[in-house]
Short mmCIF file of N, CA and C in Angstrom, two decimals:
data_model
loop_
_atom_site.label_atom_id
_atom_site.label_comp_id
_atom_site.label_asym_id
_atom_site.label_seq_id
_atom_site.Cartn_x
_atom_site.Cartn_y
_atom_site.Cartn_z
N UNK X 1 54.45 76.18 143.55
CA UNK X 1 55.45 75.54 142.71
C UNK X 1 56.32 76.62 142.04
N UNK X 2 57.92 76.29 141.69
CA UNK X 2 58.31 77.27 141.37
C UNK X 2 58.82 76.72 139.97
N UNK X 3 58.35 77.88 139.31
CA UNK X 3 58.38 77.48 137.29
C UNK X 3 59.73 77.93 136.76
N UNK X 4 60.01 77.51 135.67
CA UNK X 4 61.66 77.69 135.47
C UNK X 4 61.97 79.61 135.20
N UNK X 5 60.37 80.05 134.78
CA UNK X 5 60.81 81.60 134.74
C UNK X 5 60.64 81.74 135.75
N UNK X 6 60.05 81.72 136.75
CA UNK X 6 59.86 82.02 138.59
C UNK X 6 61.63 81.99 138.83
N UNK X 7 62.44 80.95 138.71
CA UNK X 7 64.07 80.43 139.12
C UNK X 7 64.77 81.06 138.24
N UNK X 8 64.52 81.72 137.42
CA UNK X 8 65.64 82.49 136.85
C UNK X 8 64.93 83.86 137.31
N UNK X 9 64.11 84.20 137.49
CA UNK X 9 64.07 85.58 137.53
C UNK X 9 64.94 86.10 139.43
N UNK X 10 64.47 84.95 140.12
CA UNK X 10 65.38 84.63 141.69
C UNK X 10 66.67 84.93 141.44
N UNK X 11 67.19 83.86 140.50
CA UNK X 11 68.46 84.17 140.12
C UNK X 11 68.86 85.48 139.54
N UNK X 12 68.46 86.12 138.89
CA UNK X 12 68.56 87.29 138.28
C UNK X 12 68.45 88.42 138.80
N UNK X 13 67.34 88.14 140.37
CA UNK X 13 67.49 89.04 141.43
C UNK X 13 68.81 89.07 142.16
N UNK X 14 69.08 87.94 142.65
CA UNK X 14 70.26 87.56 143.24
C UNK X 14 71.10 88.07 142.73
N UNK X 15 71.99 87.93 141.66
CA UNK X 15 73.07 88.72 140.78
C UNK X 15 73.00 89.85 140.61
N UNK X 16 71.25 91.00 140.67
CA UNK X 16 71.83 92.07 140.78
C UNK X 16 71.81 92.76 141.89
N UNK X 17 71.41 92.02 143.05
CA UNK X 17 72.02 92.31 144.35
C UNK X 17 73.31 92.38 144.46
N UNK X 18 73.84 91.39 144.35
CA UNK X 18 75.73 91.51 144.33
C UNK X 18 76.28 92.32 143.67
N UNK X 19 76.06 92.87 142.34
CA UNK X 19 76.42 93.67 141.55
C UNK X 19 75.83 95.00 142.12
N UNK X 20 75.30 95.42 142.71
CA UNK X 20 74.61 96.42 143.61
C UNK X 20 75.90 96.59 144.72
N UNK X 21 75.65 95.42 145.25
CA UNK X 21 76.84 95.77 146.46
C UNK X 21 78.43 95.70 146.03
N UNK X 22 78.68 95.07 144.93
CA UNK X 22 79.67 95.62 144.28
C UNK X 22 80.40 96.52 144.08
N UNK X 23 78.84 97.62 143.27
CA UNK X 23 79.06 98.84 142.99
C UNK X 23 79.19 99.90 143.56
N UNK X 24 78.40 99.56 144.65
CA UNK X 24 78.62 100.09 146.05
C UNK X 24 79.87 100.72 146.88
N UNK X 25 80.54 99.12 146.85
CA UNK X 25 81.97 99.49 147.68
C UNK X 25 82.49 99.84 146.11
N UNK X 26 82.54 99.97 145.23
CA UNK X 26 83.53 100.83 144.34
C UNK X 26 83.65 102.02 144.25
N UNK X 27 82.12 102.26 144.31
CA UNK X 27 81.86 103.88 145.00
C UNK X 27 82.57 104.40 146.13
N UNK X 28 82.06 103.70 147.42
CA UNK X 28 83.15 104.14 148.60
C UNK X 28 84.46 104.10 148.39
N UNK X 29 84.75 103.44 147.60
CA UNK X 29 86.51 103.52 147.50
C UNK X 29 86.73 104.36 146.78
N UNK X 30 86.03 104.88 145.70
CA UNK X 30 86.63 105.79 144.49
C UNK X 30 86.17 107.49 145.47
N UNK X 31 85.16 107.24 146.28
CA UNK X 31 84.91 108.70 146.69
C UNK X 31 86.36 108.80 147.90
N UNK X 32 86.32 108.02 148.79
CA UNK X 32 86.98 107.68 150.00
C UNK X 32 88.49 107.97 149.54
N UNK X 33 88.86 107.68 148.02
CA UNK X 33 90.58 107.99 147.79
C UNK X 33 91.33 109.45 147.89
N UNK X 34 90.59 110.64 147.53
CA UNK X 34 91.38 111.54 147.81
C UNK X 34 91.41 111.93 148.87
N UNK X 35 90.63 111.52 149.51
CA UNK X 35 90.78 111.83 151.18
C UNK X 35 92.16 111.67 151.88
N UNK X 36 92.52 110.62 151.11
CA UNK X 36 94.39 110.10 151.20
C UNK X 36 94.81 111.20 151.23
N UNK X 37 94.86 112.05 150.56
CA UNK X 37 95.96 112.98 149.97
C UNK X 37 95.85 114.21 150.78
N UNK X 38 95.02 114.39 151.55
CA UNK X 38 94.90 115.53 152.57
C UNK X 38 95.37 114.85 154.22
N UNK X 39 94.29 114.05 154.19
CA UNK X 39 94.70 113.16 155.37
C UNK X 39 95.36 112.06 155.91
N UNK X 40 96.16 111.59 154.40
CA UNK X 40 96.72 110.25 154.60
C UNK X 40 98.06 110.60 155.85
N UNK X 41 98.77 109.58 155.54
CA UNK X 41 100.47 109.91 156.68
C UNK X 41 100.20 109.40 157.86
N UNK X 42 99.14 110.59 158.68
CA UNK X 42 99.70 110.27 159.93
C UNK X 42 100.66 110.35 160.60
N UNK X 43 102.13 110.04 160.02
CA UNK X 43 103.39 109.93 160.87
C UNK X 43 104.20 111.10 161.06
N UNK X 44 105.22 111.20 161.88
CA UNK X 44 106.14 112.13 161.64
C UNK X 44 106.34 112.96 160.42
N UNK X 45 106.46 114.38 160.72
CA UNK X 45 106.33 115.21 159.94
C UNK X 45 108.08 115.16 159.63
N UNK X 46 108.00 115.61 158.48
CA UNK X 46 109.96 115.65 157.76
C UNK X 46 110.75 116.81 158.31
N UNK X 47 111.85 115.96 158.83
CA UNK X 47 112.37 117.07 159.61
C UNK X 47 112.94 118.31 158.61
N UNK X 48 112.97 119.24 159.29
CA UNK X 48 113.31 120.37 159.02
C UNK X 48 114.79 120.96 158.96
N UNK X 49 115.10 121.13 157.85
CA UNK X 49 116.62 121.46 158.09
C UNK X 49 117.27 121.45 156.50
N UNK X 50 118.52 121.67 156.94
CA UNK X 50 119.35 121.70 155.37
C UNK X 50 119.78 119.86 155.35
N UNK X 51 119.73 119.43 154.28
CA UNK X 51 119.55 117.60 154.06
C UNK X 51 121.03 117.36 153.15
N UNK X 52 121.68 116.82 154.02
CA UNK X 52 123.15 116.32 153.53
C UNK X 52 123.37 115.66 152.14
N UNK X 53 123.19 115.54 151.25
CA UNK X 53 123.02 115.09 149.75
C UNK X 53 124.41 114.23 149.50
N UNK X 54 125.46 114.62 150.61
CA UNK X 54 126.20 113.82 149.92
C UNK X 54 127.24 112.74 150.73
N UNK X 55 126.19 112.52 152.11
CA UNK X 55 126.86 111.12 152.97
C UNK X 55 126.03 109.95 152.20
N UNK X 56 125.39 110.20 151.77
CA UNK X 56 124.99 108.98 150.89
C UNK X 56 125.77 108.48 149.50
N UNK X 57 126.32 109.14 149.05
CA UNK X 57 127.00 108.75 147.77
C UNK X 57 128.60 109.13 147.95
N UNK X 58 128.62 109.92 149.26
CA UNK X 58 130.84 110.30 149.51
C UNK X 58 131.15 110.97 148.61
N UNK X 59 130.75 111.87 147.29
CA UNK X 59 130.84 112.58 146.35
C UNK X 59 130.25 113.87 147.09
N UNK X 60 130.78 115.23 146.54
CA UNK X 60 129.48 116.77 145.96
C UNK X 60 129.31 116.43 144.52
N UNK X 61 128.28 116.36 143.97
CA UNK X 61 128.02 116.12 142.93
C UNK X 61 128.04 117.29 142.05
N UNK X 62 128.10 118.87 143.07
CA UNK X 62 127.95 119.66 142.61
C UNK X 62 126.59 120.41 141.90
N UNK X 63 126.38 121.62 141.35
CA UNK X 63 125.23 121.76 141.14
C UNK X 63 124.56 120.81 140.01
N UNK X 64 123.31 120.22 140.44
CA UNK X 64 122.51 119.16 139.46
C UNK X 64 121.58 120.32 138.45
N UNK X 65 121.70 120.23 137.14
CA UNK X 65 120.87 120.95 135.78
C UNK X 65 120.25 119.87 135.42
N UNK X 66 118.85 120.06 134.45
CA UNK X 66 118.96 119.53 133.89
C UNK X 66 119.29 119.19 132.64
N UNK X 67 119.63 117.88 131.66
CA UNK X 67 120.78 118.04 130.86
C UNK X 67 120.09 116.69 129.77
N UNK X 68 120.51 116.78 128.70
CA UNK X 68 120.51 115.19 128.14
C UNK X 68 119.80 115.99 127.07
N UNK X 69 119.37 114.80 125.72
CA UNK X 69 118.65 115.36 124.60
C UNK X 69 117.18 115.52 124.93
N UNK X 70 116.37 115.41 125.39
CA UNK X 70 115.28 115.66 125.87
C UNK X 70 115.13 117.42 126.51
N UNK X 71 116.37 117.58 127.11
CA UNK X 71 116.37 119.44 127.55
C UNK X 71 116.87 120.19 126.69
N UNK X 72 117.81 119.78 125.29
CA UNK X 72 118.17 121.02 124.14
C UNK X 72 117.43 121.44 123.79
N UNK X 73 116.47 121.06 123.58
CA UNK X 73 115.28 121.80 122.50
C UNK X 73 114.60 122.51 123.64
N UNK X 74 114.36 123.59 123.54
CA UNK X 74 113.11 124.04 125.22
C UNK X 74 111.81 124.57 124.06
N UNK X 75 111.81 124.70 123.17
CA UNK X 75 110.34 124.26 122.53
C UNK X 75 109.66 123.53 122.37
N UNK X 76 110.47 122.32 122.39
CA UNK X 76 109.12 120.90 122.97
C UNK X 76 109.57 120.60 123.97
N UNK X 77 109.97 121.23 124.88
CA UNK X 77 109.39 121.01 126.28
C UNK X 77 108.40 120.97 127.03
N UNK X 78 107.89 122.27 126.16
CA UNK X 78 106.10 122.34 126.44
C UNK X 78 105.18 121.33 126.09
N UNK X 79 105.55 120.83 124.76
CA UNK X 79 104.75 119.51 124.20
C UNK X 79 104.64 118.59 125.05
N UNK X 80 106.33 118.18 125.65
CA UNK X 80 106.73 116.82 126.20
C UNK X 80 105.59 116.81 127.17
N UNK X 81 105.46 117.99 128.22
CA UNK X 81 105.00 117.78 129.45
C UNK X 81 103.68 117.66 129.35
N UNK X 82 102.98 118.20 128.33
CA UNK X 82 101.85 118.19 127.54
C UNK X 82 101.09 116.52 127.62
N UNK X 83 102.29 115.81 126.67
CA UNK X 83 101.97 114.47 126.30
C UNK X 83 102.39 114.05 127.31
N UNK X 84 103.28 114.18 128.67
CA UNK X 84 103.45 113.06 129.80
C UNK X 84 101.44 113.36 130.62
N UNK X 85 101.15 114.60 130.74
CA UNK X 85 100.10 114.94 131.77
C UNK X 85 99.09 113.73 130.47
N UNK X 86 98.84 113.81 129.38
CA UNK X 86 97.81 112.68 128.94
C UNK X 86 98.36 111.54 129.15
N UNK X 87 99.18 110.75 128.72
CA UNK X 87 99.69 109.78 129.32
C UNK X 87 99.23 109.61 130.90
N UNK X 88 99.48 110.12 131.68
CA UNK X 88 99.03 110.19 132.97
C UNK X 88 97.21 109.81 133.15
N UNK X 89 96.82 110.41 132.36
CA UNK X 89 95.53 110.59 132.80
C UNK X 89 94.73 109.23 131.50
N UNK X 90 95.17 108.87 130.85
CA UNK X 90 94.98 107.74 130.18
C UNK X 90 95.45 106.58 130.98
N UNK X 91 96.62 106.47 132.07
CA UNK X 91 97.09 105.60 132.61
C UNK X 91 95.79 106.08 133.87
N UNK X 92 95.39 106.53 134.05
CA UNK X 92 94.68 106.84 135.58
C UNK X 92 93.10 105.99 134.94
N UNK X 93 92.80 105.96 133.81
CA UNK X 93 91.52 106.03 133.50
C UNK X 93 91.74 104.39 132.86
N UNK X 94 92.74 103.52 132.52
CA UNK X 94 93.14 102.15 132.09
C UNK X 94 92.93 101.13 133.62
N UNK X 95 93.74 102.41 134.91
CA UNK X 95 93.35 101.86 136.48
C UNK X 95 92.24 101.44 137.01
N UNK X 96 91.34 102.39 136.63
CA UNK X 96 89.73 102.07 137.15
C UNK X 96 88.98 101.35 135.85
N UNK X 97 89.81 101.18 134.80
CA UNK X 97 88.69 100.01 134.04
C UNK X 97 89.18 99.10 134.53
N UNK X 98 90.33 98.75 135.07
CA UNK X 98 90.84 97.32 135.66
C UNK X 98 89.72 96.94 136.92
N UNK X 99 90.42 97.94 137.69
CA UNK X 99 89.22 98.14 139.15
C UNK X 99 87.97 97.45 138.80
N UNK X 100 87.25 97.86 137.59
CA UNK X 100 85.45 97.95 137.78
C UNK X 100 85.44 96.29 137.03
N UNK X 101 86.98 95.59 136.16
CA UNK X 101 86.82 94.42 135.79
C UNK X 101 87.06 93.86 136.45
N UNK X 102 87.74 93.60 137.69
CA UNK X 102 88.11 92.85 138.70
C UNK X 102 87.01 92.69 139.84
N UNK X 103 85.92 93.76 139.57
CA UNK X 103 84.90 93.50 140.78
C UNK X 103 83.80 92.77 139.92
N UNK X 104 83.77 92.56 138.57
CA UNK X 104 83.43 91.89 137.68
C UNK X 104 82.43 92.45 136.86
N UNK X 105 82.33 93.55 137.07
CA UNK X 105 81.07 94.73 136.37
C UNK X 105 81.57 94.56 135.39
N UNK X 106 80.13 93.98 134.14
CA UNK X 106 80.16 94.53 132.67
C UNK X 106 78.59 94.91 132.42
N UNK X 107 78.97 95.66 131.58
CA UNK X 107 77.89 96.57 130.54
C UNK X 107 76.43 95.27 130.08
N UNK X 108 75.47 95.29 130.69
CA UNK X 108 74.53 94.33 129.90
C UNK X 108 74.20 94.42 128.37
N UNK X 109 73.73 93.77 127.72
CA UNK X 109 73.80 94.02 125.89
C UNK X 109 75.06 92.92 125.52
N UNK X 110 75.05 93.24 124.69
CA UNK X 110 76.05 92.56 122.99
C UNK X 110 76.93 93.51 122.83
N UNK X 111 78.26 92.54 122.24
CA UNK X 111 79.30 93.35 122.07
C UNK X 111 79.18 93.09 120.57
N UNK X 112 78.29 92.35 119.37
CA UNK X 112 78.22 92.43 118.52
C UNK X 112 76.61 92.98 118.05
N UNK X 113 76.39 93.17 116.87
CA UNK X 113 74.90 93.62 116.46
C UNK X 113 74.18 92.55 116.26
N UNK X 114 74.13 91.45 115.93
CA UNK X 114 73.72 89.86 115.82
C UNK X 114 73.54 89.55 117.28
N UNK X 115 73.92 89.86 117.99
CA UNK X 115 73.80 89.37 119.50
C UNK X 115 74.44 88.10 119.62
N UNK X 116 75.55 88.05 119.34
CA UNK X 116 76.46 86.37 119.41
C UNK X 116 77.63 87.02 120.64
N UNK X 117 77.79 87.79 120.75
CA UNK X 117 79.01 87.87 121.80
C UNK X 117 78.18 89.01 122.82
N UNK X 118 78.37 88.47 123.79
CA UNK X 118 77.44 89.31 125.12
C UNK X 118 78.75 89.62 125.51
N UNK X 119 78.49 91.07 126.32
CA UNK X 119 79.61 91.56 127.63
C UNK X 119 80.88 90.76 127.98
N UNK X 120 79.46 90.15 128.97
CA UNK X 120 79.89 89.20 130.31
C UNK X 120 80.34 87.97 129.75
N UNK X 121 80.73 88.08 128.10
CA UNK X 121 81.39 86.58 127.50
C UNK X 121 83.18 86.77 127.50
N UNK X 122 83.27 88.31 127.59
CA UNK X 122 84.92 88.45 126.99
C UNK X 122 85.53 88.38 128.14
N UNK X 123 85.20 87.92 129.11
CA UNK X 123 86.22 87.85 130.54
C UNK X 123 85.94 86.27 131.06
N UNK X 124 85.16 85.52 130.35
CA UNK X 124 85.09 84.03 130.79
C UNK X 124 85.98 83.04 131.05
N UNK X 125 87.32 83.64 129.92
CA UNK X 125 88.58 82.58 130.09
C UNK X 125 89.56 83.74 130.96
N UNK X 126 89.01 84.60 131.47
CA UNK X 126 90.33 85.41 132.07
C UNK X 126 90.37 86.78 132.05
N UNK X 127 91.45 87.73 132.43
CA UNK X 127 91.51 88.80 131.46
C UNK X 127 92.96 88.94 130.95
N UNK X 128 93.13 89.73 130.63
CA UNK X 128 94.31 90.35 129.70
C UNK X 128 94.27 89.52 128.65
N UNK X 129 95.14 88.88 127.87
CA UNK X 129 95.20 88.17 126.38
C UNK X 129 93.99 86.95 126.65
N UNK X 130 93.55 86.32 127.66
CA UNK X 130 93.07 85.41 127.33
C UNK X 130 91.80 86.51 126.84
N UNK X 131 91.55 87.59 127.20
CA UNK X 131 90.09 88.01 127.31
C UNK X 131 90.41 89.09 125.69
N UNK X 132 91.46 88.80 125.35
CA UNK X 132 91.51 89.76 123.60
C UNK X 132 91.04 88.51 122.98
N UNK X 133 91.44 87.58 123.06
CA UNK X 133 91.12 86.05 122.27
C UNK X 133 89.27 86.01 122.21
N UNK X 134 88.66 86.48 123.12
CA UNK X 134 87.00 86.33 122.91
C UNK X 134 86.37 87.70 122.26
N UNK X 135 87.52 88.65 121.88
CA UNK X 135 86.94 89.67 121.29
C UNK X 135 86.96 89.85 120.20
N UNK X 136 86.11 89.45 119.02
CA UNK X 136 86.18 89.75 117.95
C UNK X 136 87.04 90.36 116.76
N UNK X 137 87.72 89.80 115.94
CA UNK X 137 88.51 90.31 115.15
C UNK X 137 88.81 92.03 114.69
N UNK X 138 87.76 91.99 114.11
CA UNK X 138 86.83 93.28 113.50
C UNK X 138 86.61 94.19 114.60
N UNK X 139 86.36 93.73 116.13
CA UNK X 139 86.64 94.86 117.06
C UNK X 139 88.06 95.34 117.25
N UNK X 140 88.66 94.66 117.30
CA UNK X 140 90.06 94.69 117.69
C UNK X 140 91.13 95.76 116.76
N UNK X 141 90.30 95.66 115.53
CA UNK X 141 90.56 95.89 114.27
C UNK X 141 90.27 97.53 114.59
N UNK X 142 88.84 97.55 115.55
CA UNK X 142 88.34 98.73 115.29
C UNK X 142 88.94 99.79 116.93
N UNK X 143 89.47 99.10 117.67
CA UNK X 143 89.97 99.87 118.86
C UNK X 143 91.77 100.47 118.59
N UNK X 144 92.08 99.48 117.38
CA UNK X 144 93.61 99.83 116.53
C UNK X 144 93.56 101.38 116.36
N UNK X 145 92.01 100.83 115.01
CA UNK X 145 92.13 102.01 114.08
C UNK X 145 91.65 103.39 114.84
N UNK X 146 90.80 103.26 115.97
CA UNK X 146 90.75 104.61 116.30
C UNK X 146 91.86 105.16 117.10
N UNK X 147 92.51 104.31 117.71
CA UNK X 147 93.84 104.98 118.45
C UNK X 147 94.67 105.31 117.59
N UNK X 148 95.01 104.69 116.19
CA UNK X 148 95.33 105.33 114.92
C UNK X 148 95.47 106.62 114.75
N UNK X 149 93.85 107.04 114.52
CA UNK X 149 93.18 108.03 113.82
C UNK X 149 93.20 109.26 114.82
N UNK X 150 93.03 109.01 115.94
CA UNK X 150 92.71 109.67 117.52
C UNK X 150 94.52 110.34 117.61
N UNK X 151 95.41 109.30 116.93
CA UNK X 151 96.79 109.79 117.17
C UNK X 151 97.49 110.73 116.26
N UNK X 152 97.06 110.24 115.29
CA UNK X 152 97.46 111.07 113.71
C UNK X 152 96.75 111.95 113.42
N UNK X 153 95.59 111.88 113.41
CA UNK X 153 94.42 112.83 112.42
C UNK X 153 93.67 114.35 113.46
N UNK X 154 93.04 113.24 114.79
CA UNK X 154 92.11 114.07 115.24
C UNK X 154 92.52 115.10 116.70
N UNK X 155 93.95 114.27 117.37
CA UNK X 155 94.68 115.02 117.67
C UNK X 155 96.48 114.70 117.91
N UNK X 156 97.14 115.10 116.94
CA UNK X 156 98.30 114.68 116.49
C UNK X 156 99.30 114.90 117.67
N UNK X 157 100.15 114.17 117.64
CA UNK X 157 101.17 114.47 119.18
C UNK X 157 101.73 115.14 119.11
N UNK X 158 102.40 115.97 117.38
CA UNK X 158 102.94 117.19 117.20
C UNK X 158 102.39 118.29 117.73
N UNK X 159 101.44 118.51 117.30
CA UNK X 159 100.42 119.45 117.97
C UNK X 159 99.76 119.48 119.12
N UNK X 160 100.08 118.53 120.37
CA UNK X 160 99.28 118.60 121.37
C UNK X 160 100.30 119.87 122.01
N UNK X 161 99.05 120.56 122.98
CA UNK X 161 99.30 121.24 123.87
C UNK X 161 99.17 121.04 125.48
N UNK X 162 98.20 120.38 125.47
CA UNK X 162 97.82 119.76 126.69
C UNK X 162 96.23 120.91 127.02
N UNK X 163 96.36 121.66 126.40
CA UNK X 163 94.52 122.58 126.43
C UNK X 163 95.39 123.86 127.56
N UNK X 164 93.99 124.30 128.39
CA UNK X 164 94.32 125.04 128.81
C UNK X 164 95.01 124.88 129.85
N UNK X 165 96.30 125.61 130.18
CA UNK X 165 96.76 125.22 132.03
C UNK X 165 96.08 125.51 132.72
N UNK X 166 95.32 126.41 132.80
CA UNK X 166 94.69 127.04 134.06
C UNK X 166 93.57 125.91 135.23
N UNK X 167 93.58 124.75 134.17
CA UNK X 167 92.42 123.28 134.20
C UNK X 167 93.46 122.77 135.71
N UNK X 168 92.64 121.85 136.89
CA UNK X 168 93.79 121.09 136.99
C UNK X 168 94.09 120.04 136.18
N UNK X 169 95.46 119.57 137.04
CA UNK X 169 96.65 118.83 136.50
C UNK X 169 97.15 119.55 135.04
N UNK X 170 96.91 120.74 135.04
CA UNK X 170 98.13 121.63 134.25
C UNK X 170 99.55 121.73 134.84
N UNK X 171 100.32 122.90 133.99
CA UNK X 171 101.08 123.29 134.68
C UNK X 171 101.27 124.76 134.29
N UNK X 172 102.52 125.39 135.18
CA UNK X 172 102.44 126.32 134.79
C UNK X 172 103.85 126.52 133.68
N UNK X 173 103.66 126.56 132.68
CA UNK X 173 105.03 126.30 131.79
C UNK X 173 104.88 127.77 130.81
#
């Protein structure tokens, strides 16, 4: 006979089989991506030669600088490129939390200390705004204040440098 803990624990096997194979192909895909970048293409290689710049537009545009308020200052230039490479890598790291929510992976536990809001509760109606609506006030409150604090206090955008270049995705400036 099978007892109601016997059928949930089945069930509970079951789910973390899938979540196994889940995690699985997220793996293969996340190892399998830079492989792109050496071996992707395939096609015709770019031809070789001096590239007409200006049957496309019937103008010489003449020599292109660069120009605008963003290039007067060449002391925060260094900053700018500084704060585009985090930007970048905050946008790279927002990609794969999407990724790992769309294959439906969450964290087991409570998203509160009372144990009233589990994980796997804040994506039930959806994600994006429907899934801020199941997250707690007081969290919300608290993911503000550290991007706040993280922006102003602990590392200010005046002061970023971007660390050392020599890291990748530096540059050489």
């Amino acid at each position: 006979p099978i007892t109601p803990l016997l059928e949930h624990q089945i069930l509970a096997d079951t789910l973390l089989q899938k979540n196994i194979k889940k995690m699985a192909k997220l793996a293969l895909a996340l190892l399998a991506t830079p492989a792109v970048a050496f071996f992707g293409g395939g096609g015709q290689a770019a031809p070789r030669g001096v590239v007409d710049t200006t049957a496309d537009i019937g103008v010489d545009p003449g020599p292109i600088t660069p120009g605008g308020f963003f290039f007067e200052e060449k002391e925060s230039l260094a900053r700018r490129r500084a704060v585009e490479i985090k930007h970048g890598r905050i946008s790279m790291m927002a990609f794969l939390g999407m990724m790992v929510q769309e294959l439906g992976i969450t964290f087991p536990g409570s998203l509160t200390l009372d144990g009233s809001v589990q994980f796997s509760d804040i994506l039930k109606d959806g994600m994006g705004f429907p899934a801020l609506e199941n997250i707690p006030k007081f969290g919300l409150f608290q993911i503000v204040a550290f991007g706040f604090i993280a922006e102003t206090a602990a590392m200010p955008a005046g002061q970023y440098t971007g660390g050392p270049q020599t890291l990748p995705g530096g540059y050489d400036g």
